[in-house]
PDB file of N, CA and C in Angstrom:
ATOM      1  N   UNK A   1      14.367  35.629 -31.231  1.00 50.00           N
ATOM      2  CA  UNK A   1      15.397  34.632 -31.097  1.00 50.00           C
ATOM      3  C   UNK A   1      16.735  35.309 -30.832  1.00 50.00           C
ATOM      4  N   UNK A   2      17.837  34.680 -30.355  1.00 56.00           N
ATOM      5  CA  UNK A   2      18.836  34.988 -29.956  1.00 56.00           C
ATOM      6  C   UNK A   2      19.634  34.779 -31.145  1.00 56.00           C
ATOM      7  N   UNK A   3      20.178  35.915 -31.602  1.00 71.00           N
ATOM      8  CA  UNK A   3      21.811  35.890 -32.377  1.00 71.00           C
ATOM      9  C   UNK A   3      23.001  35.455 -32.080  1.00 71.00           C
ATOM     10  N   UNK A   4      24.103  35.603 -32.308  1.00 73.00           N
ATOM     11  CA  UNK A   4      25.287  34.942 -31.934  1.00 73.00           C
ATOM     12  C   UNK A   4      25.523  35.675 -31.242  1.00 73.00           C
ATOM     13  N   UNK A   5      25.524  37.327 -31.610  1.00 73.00           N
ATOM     14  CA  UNK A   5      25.604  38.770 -30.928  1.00 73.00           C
ATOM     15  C   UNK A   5      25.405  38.490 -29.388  1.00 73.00           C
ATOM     16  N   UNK A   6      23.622  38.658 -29.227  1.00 69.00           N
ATOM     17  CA  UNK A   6      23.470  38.561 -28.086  1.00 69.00           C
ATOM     18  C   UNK A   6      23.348  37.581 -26.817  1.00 69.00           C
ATOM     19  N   UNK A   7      23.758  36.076 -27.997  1.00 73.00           N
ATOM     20  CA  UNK A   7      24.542  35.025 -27.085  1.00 73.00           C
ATOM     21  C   UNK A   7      25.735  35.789 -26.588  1.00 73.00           C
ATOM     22  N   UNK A   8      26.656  36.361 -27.210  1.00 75.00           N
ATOM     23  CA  UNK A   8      28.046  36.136 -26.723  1.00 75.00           C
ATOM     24  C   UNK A   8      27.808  36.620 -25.443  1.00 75.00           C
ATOM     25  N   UNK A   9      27.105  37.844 -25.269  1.00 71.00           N
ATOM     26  CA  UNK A   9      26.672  39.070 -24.685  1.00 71.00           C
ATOM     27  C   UNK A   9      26.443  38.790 -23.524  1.00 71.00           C
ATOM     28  N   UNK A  10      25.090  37.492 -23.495  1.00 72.00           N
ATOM     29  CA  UNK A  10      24.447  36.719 -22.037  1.00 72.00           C
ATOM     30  C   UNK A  10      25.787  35.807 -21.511  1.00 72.00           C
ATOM     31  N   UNK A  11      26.456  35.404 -22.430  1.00 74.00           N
ATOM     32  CA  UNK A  11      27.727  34.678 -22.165  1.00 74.00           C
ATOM     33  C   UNK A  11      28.462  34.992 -21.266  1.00 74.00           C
ATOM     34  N   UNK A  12      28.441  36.590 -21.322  1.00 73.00           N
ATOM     35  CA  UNK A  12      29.854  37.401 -20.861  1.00 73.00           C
ATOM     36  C   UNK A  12      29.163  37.838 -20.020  1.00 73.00           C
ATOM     37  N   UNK A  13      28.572  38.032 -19.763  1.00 72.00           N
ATOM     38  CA  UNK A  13      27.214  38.878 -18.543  1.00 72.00           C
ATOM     39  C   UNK A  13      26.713  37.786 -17.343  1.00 72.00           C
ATOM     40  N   UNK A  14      27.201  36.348 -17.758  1.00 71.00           N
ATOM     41  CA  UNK A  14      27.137  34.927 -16.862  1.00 71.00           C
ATOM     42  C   UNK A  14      28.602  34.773 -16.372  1.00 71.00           C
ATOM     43  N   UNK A  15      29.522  34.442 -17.513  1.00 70.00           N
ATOM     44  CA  UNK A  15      30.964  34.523 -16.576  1.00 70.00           C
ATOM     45  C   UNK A  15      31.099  35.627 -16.017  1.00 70.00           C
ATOM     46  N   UNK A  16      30.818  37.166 -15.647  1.00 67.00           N
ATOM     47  CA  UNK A  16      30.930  37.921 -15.098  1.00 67.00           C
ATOM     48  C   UNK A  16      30.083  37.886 -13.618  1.00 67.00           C
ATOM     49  N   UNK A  17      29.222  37.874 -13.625  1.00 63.00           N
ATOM     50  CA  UNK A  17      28.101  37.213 -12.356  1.00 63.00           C
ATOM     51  C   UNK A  17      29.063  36.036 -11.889  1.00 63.00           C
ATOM     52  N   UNK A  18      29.407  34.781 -12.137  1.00 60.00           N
ATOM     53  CA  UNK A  18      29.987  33.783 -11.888  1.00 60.00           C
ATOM     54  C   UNK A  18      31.152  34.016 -11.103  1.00 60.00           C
ATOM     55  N   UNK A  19      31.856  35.284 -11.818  1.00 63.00           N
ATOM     56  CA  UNK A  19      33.314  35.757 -11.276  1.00 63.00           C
ATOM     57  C   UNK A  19      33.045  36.378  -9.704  1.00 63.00           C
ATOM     58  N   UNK A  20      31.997  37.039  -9.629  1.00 61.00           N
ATOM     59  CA  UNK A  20      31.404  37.528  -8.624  1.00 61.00           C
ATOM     60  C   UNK A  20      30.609  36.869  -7.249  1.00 61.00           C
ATOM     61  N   UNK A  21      30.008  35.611  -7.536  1.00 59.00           N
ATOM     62  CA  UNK A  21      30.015  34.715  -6.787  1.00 59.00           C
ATOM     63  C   UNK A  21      30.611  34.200  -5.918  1.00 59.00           C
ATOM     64  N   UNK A  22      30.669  33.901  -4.874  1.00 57.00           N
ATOM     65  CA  UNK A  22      31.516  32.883  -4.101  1.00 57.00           C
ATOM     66  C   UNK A  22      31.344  31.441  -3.507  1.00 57.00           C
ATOM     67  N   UNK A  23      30.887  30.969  -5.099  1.00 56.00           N
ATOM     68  CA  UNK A  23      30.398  29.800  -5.464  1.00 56.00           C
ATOM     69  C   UNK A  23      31.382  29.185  -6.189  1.00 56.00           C
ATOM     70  N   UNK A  24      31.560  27.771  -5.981  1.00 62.00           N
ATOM     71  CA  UNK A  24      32.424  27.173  -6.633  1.00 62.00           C
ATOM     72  C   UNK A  24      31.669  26.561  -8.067  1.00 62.00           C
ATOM     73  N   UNK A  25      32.230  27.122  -8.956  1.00 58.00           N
ATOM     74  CA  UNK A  25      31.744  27.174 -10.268  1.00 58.00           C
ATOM     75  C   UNK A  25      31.740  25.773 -11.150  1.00 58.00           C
ATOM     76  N   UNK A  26      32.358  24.525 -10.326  1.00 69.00           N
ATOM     77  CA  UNK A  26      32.157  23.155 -10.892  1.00 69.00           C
ATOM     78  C   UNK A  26      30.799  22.858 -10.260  1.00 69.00           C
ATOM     79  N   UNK A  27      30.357  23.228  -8.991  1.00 67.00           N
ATOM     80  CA  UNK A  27      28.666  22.956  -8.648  1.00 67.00           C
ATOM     81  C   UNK A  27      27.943  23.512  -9.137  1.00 67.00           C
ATOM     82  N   UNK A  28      28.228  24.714  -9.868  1.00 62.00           N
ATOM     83  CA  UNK A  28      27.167  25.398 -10.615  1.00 62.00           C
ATOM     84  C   UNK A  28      26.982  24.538 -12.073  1.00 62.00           C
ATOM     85  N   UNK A  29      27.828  24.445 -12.300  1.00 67.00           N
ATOM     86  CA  UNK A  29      27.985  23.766 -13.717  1.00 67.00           C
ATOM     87  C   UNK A  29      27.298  22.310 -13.518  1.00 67.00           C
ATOM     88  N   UNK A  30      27.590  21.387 -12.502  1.00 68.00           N
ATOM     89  CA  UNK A  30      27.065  20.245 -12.540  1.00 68.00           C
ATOM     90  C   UNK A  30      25.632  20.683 -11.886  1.00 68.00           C
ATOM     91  N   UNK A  31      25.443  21.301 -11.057  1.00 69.00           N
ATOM     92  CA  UNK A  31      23.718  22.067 -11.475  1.00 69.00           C
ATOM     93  C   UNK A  31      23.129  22.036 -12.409  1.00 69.00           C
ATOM     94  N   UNK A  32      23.888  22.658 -13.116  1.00 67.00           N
ATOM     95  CA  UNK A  32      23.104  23.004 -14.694  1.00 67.00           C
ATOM     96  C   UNK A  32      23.121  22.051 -14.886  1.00 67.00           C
ATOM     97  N   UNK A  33      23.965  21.303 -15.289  1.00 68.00           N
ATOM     98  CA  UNK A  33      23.558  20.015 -16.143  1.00 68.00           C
ATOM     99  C   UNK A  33      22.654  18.613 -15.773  1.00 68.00           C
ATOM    100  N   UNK A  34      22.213  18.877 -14.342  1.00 65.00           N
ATOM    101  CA  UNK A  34      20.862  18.313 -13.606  1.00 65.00           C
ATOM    102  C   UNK A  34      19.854  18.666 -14.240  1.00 65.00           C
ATOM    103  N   UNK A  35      19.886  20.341 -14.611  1.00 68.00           N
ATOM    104  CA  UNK A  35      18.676  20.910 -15.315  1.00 68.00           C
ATOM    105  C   UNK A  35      18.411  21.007 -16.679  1.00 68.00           C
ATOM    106  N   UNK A  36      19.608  19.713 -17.300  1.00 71.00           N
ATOM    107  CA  UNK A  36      18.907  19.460 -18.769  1.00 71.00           C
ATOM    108  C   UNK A  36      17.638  19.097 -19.120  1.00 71.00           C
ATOM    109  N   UNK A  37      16.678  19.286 -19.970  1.00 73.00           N
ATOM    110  CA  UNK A  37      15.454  18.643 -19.983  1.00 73.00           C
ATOM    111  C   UNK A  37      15.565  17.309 -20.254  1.00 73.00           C
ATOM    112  N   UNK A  38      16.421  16.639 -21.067  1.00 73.00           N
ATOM    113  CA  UNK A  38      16.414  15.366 -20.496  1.00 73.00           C
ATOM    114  C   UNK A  38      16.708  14.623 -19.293  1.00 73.00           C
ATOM    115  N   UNK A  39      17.838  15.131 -18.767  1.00 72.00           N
ATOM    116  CA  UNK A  39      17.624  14.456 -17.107  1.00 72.00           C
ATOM    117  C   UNK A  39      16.489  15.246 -16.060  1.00 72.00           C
ATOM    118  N   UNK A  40      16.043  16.137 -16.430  1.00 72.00           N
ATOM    119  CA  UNK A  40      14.958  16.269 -15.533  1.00 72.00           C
ATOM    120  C   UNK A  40      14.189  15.835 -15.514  1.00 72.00           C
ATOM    121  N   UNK A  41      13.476  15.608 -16.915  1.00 76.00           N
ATOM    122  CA  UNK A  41      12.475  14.813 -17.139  1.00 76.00           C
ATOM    123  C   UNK A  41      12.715  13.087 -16.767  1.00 76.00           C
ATOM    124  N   UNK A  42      14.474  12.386 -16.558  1.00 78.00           N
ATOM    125  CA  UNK A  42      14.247  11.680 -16.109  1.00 78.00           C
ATOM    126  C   UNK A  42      14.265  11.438 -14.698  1.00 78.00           C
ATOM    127  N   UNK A  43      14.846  12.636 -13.887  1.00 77.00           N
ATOM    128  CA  UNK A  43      14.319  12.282 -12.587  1.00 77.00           C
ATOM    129  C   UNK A  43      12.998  12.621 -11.952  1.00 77.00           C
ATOM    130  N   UNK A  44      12.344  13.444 -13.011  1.00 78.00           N
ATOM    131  CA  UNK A  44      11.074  13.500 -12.684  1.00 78.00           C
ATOM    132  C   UNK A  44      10.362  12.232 -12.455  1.00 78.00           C
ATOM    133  N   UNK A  45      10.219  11.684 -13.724  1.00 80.00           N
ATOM    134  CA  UNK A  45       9.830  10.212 -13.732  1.00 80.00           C
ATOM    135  C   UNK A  45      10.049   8.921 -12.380  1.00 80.00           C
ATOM    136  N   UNK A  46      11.732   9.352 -12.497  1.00 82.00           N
ATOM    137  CA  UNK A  46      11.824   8.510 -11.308  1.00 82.00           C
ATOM    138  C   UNK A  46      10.824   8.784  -9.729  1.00 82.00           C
ATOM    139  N   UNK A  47      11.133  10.206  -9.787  1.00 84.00           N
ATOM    140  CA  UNK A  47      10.621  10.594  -8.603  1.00 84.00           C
ATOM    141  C   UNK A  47       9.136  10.325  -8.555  1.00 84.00           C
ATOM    142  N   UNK A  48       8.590  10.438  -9.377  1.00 83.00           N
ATOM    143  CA  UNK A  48       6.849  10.112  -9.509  1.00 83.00           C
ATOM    144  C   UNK A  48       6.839   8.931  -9.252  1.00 83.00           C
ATOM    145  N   UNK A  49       7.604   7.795  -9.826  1.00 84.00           N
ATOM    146  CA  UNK A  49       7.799   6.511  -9.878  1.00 84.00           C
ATOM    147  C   UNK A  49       7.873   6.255  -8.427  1.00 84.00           C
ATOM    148  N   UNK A  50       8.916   6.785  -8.034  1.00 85.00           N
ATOM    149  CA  UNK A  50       9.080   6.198  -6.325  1.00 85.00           C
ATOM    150  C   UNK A  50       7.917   7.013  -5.903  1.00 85.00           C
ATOM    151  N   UNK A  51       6.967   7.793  -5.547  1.00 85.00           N
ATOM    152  CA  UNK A  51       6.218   8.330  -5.056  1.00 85.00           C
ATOM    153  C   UNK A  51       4.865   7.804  -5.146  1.00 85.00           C
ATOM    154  N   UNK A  52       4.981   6.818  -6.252  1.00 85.00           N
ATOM    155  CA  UNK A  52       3.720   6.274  -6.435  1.00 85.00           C
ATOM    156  C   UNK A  52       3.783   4.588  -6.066  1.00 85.00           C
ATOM    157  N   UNK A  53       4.932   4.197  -6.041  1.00 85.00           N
ATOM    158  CA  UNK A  53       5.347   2.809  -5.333  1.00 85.00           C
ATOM    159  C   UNK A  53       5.138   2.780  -3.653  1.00 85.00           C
ATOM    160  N   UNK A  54       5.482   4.197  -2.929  1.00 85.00           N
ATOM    161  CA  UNK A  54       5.450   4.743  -1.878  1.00 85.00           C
ATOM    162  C   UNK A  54       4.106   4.699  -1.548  1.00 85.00           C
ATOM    163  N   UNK A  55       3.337   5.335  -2.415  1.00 86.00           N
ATOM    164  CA  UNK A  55       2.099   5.608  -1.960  1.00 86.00           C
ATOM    165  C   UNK A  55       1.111   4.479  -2.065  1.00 86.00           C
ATOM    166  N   UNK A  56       1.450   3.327  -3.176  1.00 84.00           N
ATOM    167  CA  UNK A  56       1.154   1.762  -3.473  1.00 84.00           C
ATOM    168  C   UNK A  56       1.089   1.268  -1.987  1.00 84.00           C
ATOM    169  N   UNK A  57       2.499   0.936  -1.759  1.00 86.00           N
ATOM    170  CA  UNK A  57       3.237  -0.033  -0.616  1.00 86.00           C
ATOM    171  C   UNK A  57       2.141   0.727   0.569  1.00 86.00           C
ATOM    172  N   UNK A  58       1.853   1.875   1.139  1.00 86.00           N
ATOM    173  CA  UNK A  58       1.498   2.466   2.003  1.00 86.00           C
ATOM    174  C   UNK A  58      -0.045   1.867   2.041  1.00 86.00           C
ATOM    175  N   UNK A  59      -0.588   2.261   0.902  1.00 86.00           N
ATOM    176  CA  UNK A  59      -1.492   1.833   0.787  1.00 86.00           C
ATOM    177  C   UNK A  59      -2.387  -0.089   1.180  1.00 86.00           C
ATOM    178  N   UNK A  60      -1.581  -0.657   0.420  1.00 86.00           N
ATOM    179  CA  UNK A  60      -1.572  -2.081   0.885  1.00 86.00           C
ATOM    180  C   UNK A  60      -1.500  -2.392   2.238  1.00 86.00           C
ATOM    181  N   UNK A  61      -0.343  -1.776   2.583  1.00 84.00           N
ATOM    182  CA  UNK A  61       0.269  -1.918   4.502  1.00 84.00           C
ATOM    183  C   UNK A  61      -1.348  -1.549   5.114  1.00 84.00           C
ATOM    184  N   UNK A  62      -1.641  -0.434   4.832  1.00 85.00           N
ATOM    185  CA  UNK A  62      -3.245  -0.154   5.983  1.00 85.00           C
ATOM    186  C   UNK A  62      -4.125  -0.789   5.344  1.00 85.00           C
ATOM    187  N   UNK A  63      -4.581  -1.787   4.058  1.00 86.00           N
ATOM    188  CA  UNK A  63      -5.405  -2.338   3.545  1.00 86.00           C
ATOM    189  C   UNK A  63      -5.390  -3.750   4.293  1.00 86.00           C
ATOM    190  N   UNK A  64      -4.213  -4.378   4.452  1.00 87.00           N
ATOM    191  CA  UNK A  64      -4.090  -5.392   5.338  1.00 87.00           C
ATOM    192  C   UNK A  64      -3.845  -5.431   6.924  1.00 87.00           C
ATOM    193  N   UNK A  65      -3.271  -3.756   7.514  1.00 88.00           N
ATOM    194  CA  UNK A  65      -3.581  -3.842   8.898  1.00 88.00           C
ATOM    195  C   UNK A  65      -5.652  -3.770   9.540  1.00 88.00           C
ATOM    196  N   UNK A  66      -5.888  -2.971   8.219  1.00 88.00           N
ATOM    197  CA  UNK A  66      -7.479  -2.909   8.509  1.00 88.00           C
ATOM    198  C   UNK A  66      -8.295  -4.381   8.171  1.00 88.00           C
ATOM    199  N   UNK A  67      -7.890  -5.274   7.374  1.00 89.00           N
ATOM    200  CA  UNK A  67      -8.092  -6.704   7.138  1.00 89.00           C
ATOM    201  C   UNK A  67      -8.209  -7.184   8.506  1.00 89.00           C
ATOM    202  N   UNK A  68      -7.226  -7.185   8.931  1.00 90.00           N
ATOM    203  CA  UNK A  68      -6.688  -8.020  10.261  1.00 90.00           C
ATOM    204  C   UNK A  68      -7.330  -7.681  11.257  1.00 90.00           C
ATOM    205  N   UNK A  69      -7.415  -5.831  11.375  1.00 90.00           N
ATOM    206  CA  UNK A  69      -8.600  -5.757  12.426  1.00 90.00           C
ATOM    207  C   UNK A  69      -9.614  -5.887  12.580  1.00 90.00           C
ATOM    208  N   UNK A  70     -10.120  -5.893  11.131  1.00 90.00           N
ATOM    209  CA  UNK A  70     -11.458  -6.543  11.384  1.00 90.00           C
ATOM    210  C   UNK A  70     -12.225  -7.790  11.392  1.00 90.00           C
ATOM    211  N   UNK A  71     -10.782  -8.847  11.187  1.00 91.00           N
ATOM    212  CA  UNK A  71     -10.873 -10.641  11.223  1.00 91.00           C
ATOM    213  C   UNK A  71     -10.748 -10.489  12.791  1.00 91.00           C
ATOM    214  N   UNK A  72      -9.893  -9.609  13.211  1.00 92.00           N
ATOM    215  CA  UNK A  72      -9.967 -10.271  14.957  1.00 92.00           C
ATOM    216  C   UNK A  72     -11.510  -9.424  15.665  1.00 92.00           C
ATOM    217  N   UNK A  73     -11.959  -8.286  14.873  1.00 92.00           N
ATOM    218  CA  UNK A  73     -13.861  -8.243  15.811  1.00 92.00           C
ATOM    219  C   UNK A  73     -14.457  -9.098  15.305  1.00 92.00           C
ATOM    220  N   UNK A  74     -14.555  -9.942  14.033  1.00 93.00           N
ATOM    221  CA  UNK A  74     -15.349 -11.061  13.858  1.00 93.00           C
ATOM    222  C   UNK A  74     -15.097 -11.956  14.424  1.00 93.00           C
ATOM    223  N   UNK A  75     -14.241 -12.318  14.618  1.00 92.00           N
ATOM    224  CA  UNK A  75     -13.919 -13.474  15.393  1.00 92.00           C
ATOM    225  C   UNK A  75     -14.118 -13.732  17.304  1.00 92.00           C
ATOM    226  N   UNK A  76     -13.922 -12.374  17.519  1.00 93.00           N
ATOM    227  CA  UNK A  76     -14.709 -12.228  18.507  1.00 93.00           C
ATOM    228  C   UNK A  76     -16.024 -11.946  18.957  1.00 93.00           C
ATOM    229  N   UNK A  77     -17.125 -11.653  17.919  1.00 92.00           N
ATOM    230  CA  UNK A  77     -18.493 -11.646  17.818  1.00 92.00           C
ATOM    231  C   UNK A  77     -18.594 -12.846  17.253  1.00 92.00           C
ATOM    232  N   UNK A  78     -18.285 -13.394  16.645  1.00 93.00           N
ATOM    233  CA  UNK A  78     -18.781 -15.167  16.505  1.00 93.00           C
ATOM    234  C   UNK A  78     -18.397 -15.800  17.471  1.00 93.00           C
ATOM    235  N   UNK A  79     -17.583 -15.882  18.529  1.00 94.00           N
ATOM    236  CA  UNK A  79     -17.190 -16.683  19.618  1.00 94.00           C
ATOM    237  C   UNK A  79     -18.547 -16.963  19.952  1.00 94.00           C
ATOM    238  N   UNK A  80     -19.641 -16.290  20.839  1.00 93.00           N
ATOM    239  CA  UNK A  80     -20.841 -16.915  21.368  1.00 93.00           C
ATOM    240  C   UNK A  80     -21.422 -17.552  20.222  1.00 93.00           C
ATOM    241  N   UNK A  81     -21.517 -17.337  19.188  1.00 94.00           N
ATOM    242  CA  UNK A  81     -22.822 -17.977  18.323  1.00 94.00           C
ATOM    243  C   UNK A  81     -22.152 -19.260  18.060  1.00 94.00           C
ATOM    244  N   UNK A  82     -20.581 -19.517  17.767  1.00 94.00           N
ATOM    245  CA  UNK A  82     -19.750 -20.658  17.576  1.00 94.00           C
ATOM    246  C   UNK A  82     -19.973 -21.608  19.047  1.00 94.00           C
ATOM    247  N   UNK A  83     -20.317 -21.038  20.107  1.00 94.00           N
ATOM    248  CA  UNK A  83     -20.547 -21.609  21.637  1.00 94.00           C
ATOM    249  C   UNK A  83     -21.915 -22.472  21.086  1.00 94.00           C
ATOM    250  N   UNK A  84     -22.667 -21.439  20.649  1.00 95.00           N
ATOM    251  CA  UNK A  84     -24.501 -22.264  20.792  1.00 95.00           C
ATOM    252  C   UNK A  84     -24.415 -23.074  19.653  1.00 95.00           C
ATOM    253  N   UNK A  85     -23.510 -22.598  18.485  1.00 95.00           N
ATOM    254  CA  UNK A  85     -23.837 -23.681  17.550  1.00 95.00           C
ATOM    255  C   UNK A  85     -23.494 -25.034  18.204  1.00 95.00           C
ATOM    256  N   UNK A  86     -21.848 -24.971  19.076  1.00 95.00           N
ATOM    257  CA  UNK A  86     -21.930 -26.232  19.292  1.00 95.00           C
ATOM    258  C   UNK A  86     -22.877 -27.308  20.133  1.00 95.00           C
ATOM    259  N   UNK A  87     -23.614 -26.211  21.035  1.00 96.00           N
ATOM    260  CA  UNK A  87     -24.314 -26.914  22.313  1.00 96.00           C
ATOM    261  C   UNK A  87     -25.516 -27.142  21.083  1.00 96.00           C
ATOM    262  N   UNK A  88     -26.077 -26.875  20.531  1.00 96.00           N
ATOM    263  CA  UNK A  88     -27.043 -26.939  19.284  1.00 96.00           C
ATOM    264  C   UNK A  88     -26.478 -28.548  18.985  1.00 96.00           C
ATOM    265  N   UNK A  89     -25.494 -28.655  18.287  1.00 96.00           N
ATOM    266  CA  UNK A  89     -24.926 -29.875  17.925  1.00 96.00           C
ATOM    267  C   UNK A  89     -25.125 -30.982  18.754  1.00 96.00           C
ATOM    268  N   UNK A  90     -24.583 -30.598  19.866  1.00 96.00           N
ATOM    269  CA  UNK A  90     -24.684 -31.841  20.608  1.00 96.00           C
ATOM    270  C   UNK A  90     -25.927 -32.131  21.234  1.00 96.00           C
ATOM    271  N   UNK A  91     -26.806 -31.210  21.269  1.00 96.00           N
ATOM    272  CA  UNK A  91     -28.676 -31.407  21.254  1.00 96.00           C
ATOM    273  C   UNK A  91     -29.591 -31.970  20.451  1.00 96.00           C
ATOM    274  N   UNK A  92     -28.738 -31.864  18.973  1.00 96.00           N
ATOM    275  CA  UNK A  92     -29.291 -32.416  17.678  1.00 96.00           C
ATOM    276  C   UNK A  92     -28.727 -33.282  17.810  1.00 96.00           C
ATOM    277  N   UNK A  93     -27.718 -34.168  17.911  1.00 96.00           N
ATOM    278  CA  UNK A  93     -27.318 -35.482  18.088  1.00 96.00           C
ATOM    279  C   UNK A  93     -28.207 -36.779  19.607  1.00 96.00           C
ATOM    280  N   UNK A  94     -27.966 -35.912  20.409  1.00 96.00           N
ATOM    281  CA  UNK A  94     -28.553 -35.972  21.482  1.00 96.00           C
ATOM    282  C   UNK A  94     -30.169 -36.640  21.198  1.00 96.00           C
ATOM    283  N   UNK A  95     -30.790 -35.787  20.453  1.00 96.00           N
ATOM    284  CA  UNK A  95     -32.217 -36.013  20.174  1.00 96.00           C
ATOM    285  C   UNK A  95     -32.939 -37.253  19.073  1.00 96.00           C
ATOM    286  N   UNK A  96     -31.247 -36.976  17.877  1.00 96.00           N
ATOM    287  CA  UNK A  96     -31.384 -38.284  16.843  1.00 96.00           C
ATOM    288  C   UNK A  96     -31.321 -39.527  17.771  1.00 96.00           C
ATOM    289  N   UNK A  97     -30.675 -39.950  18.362  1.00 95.00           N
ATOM    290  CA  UNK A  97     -30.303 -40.919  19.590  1.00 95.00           C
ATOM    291  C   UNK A  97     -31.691 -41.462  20.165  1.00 95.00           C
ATOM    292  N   UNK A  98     -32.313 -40.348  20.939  1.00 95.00           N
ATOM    293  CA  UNK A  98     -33.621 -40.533  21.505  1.00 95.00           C
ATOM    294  C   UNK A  98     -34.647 -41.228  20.450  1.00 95.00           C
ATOM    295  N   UNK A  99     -34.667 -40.533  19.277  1.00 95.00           N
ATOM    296  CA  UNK A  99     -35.488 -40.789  18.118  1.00 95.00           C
ATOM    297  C   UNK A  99     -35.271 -42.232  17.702  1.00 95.00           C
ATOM    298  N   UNK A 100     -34.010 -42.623  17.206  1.00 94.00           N
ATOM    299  CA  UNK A 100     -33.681 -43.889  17.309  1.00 94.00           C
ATOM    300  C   UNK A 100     -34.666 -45.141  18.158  1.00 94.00           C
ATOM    301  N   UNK A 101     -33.877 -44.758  19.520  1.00 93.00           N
ATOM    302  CA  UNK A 101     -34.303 -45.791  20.571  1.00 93.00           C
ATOM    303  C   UNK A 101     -35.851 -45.728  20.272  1.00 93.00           C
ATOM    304  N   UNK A 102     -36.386 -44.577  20.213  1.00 93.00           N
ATOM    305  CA  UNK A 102     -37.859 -45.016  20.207  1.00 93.00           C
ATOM    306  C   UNK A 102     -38.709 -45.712  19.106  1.00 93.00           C
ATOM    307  N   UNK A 103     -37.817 -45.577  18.280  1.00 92.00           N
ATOM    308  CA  UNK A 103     -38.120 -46.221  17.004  1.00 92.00           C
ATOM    309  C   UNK A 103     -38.064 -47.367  17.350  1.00 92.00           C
ATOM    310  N   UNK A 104     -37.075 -48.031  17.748  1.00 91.00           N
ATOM    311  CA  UNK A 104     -36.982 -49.595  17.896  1.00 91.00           C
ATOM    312  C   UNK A 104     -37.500 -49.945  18.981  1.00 91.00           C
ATOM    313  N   UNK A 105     -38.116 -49.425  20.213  1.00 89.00           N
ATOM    314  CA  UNK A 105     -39.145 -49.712  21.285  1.00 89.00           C
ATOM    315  C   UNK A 105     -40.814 -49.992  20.590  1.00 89.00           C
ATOM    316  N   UNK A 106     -40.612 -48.788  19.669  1.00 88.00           N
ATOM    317  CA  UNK A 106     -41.890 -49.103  18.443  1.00 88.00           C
ATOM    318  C   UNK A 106     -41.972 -50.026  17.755  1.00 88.00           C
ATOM    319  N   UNK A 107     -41.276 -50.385  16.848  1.00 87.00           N
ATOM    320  CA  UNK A 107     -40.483 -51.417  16.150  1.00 87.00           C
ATOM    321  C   UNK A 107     -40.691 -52.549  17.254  1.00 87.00           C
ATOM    322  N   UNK A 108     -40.351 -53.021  18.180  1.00 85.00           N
ATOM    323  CA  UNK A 108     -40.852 -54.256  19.058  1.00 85.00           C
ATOM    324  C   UNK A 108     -41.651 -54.803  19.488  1.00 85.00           C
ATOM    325  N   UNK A 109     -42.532 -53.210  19.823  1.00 75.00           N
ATOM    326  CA  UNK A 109     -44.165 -53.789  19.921  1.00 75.00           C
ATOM    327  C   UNK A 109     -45.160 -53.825  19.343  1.00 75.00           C
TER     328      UNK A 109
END
C-alpha cells in the first residue's frame, strides 16, 4: 500500500511530467475525472445500453424487411392457384345450377 511518503512522491513525479507536457492540463484533469470508476462504469452502461437498442432496432428493421419479402413471393405463387380457385368456383356454382334444373325436370315427371 501506498504511504503518505510515497503519495507525495507519485504526486511530485505527476506535476513534474505534467510541467513537461504540452498539454493543457484542464483536459488532462477533466480526463481523469471521465476515468472515475463511477462515471465509467456509468458510461459503460450507457454505451452497452445504446449498443444493444442499436443492435434491437437493427434487428427488427431486417425481421420486417424479410417479412415483407417473403409476403410479396407468396403472394405471387398464389396468384395462379387464387386464378383456378376462382374458375373452380364458378364451375361449382355452374354445376349446382345444372343439378337443380334437373331435379325439377325429375320432379315433373
Amino acid at each position: 500500500m501506498f504511504t503518505r511518503k510515497k503519495e507525495a512522491l507519485v504526486a511530485q513525479a505527476g506535476q513534474a511530467l505534467l510541467q513537461q507536457l504540452p498539454v493543457d492540463v484542464t483536459k488532462l484533469q477533466r480526463a481523469a475525472r471521465y476515468l472515475e470508476p463511477k462515471r465509467v462504469k456509468r458510461i459503460a452502461i450507457v454505451a452497452l445500453g445504446g449498443s444493444a437498442a442499436l443492435s434491437l432496432i437493427g434487428s427488427i428493421g431486417h425481421d420486417r424487411i424479410y417479412r415483407a419479402a417473403v409476403a410479396r413471393e407468396m403472394k405471387k405463387q398464389l396468384e395462379p392457384i387464387r386464378k383456378q380457385l376462382d374458375e373452380l368456383t364458378v364451375q361449382n356454382e355452374n354445376l349446382i345450377r345444372q343439378n337443380e334444373l334437373l331435379r325439377e325436370e325429375l320432379a315433373k315427371s
